[in-house]
PDB file of C-alpha atoms in Angstrom:
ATOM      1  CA  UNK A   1     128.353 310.153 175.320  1.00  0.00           C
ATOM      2  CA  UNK A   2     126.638 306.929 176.164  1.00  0.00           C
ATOM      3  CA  UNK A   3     126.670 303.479 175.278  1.00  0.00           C
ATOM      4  CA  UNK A   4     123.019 303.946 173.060  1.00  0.00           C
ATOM      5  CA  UNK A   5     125.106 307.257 171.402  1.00  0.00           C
ATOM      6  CA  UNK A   6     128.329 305.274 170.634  1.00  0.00           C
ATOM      7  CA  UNK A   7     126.308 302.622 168.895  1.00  0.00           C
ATOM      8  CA  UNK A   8     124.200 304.449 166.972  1.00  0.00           C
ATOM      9  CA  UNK A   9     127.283 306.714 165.570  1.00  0.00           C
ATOM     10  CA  UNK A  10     129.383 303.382 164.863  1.00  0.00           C
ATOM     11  CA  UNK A  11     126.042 302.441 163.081  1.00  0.00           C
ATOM     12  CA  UNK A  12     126.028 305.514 160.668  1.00  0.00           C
ATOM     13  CA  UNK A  13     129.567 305.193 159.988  1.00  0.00           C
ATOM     14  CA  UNK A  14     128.413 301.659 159.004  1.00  0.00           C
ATOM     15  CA  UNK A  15     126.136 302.907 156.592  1.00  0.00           C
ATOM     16  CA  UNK A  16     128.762 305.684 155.175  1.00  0.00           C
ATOM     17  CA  UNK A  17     131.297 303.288 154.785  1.00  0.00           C
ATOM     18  CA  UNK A  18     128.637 300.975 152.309  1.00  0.00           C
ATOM     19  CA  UNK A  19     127.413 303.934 150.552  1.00  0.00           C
ATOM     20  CA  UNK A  20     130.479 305.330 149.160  1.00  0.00           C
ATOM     21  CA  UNK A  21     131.428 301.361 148.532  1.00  0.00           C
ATOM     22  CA  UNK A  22     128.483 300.468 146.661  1.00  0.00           C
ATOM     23  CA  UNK A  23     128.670 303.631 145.226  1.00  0.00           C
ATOM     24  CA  UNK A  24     132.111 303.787 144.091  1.00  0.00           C
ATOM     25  CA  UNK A  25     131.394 300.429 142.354  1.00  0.00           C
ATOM     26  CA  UNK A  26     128.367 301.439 140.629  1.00  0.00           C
ATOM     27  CA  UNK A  27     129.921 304.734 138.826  1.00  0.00           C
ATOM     28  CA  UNK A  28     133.089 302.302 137.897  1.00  0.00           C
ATOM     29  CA  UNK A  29     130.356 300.205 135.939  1.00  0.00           C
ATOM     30  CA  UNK A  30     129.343 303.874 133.980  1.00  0.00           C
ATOM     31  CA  UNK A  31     131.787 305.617 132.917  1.00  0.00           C
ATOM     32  CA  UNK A  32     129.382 308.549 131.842  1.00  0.00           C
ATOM     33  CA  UNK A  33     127.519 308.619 135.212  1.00  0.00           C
ATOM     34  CA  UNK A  34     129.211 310.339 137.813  1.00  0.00           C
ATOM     35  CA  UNK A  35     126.646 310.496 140.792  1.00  0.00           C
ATOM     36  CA  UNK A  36     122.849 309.560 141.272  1.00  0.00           C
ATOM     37  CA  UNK A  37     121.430 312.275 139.116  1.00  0.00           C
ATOM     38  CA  UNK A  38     123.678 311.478 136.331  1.00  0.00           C
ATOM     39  CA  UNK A  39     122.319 308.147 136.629  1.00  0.00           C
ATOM     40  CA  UNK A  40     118.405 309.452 136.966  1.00  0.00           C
ATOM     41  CA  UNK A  41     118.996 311.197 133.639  1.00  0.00           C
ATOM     42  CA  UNK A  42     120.307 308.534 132.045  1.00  0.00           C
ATOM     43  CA  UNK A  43     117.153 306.539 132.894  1.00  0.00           C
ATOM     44  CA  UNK A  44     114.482 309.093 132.915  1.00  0.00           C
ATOM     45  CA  UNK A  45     116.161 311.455 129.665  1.00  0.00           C
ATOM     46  CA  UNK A  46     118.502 309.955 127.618  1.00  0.00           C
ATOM     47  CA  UNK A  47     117.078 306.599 128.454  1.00  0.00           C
ATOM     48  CA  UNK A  48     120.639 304.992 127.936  1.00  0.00           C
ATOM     49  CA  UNK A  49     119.669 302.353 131.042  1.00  0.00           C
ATOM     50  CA  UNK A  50     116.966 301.058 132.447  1.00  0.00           C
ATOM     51  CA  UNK A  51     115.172 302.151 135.885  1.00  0.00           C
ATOM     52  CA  UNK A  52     116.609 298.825 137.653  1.00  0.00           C
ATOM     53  CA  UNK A  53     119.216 296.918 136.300  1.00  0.00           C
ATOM     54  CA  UNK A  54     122.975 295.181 137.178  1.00  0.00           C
ATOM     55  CA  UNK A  55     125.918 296.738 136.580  1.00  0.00           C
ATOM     56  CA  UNK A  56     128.901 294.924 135.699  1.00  0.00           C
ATOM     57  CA  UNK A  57     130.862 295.616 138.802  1.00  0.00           C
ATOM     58  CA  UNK A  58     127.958 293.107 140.943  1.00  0.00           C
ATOM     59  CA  UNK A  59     125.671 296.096 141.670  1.00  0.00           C
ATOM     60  CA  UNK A  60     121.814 296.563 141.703  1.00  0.00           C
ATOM     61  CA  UNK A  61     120.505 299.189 141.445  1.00  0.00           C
ATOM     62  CA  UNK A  62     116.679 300.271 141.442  1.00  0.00           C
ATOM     63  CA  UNK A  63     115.839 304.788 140.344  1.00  0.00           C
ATOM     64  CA  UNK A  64     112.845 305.534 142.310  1.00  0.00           C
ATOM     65  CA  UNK A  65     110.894 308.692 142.994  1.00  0.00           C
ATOM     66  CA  UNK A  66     113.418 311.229 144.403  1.00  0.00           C
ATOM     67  CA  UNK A  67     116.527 308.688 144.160  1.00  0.00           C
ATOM     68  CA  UNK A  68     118.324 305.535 144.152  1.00  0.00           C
ATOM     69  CA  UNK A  69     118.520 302.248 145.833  1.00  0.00           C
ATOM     70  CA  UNK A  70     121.499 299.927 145.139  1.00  0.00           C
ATOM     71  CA  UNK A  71     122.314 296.282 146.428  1.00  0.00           C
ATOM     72  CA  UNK A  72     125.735 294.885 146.444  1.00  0.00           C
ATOM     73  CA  UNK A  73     126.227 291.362 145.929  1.00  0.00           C
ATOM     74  CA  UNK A  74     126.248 290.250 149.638  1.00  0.00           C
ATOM     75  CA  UNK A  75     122.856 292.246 149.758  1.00  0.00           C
ATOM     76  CA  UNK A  76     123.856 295.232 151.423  1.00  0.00           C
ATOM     77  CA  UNK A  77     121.090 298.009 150.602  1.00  0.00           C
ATOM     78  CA  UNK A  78     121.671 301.794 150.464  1.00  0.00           C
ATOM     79  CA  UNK A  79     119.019 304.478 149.543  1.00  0.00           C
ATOM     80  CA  UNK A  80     119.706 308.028 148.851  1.00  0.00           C
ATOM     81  CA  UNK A  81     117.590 310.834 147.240  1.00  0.00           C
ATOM     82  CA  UNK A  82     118.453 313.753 145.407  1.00  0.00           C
ATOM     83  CA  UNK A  83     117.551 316.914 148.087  1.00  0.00           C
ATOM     84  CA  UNK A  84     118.499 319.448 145.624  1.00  0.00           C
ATOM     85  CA  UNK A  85     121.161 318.483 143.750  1.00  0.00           C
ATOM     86  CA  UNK A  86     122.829 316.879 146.878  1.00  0.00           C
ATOM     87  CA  UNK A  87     122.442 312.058 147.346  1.00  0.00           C
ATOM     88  CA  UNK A  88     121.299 312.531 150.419  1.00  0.00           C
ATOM     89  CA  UNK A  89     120.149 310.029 153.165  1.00  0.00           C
ATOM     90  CA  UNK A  90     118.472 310.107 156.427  1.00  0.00           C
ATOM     91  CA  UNK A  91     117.789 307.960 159.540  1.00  0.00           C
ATOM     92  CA  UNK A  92     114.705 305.985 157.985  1.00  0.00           C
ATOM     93  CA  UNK A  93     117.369 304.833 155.335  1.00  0.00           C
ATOM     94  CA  UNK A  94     120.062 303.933 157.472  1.00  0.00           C
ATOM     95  CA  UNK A  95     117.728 302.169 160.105  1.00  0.00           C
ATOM     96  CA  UNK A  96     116.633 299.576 156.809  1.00  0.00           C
ATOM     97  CA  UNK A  97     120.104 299.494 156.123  1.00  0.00           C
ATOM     98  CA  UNK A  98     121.034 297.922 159.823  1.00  0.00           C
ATOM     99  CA  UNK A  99     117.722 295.458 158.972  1.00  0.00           C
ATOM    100  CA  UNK A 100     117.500 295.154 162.445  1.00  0.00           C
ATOM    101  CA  UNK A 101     114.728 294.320 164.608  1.00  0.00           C
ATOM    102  CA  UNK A 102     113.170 297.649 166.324  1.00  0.00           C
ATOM    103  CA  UNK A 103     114.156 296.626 169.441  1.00  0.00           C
ATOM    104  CA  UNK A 104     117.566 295.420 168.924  1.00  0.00           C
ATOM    105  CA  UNK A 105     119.461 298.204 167.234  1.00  0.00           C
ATOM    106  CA  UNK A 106     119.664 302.165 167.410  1.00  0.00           C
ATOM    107  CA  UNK A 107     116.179 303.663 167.352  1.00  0.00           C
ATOM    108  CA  UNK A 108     115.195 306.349 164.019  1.00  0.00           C
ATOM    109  CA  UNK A 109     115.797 309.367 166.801  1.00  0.00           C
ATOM    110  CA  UNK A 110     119.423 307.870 167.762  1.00  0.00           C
ATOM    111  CA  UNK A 111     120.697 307.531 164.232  1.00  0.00           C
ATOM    112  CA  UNK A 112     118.893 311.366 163.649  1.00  0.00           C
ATOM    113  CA  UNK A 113     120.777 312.400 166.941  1.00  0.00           C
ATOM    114  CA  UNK A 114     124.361 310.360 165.621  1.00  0.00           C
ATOM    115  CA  UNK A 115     124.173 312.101 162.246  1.00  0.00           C
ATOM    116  CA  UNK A 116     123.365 315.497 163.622  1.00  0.00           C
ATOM    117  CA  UNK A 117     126.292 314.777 166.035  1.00  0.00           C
ATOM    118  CA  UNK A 118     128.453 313.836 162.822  1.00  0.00           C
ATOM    119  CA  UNK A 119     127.610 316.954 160.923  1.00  0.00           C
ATOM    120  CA  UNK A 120     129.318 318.830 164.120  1.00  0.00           C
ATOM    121  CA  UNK A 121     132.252 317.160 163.327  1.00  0.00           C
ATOM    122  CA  UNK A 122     132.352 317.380 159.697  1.00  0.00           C
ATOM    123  CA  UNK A 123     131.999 313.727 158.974  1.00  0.00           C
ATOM    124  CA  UNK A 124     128.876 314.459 157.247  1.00  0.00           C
ATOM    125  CA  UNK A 125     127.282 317.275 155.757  1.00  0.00           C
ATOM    126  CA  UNK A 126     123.542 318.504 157.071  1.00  0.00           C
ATOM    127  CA  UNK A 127     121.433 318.705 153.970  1.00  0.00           C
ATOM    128  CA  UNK A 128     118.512 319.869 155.641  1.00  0.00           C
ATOM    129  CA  UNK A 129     118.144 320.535 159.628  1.00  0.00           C
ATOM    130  CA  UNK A 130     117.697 317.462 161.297  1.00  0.00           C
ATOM    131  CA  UNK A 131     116.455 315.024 158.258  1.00  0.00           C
ATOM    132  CA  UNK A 132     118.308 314.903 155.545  1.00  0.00           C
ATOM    133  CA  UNK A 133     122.268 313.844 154.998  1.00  0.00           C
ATOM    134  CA  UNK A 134     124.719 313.279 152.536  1.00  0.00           C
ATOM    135  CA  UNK A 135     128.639 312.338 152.542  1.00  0.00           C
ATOM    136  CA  UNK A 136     131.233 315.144 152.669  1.00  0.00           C
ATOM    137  CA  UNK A 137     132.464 314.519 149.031  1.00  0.00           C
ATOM    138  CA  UNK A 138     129.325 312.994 147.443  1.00  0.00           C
ATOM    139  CA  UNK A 139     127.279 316.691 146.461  1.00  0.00           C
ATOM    140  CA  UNK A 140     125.773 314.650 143.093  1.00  0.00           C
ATOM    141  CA  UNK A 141     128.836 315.992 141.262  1.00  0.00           C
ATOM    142  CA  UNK A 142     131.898 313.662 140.365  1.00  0.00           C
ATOM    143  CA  UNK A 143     133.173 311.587 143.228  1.00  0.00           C
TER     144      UNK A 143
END
């Protein structure tokens, strides 16, 4: 693999690593909500919270369209959508989560390429063929 490959692989294990963080941190705040579409229903159904809020553990989070986007307290920013019943990401997402300039990091086809490349490997699961991801233990069950 080259250089462009190694980086853009490190760069979705960047990503991975934040998810299941911020994650993680947002379920602690909920003890009823176990995964994204617990939390959707919780909005959109039982309308327990409210489509963006703060949880107690330092986490934003904003329920949009087809998912979630949640902000830790040194602004990190992670975005999945429910494909299925599966949080799932893809390389649009992780590119705005690297908030770098399109010259300067991995392009949208490298991070594609890195996650396909993971999904070999079984350090993430392929949602869909070449767009959509999600995290080995994160199926929008418990976690």
């Amino acid at each position: 693999m080259g250089e462009e490959s190694e980086l853009a692989i490190a760069a979705v294990r960047r990503y991975a690593v934040a998810l299941r963080h911020i994650q993680s941190r947002l379920f602690d705040a909920y003890p009823d909500v176990s995964g994204i579409k617990d939390l959707m229903t919780a909005v959109r159904h039982k309308r327990t919270l409210p489509r963006a809020g703060m949880s107690s553990t330092g986490v934003e989070y904003a329920i949009h369209g087809a998912g979630c986007q949640m902000t830790d307290e040194v602004g990190r920013v992670v975005d999945v959508d429910l494909v299925g019943d599966v949080e799932a990401f893809d390389a649009w997402r992780i590119r705005w989560f690297l908030d770098e300039q399109s010259d300067a990091g991995p392009s949208v086809e490298e991070l594609r390429t890195a996650c396909s490349h993971l999904a070999s490997t079984g350090e993430l699961l392929e949602v869909q063929a070449g767009s959509w991801y999600a995290l080995p233990d994160r199926r929008g069950k418990g976690h």
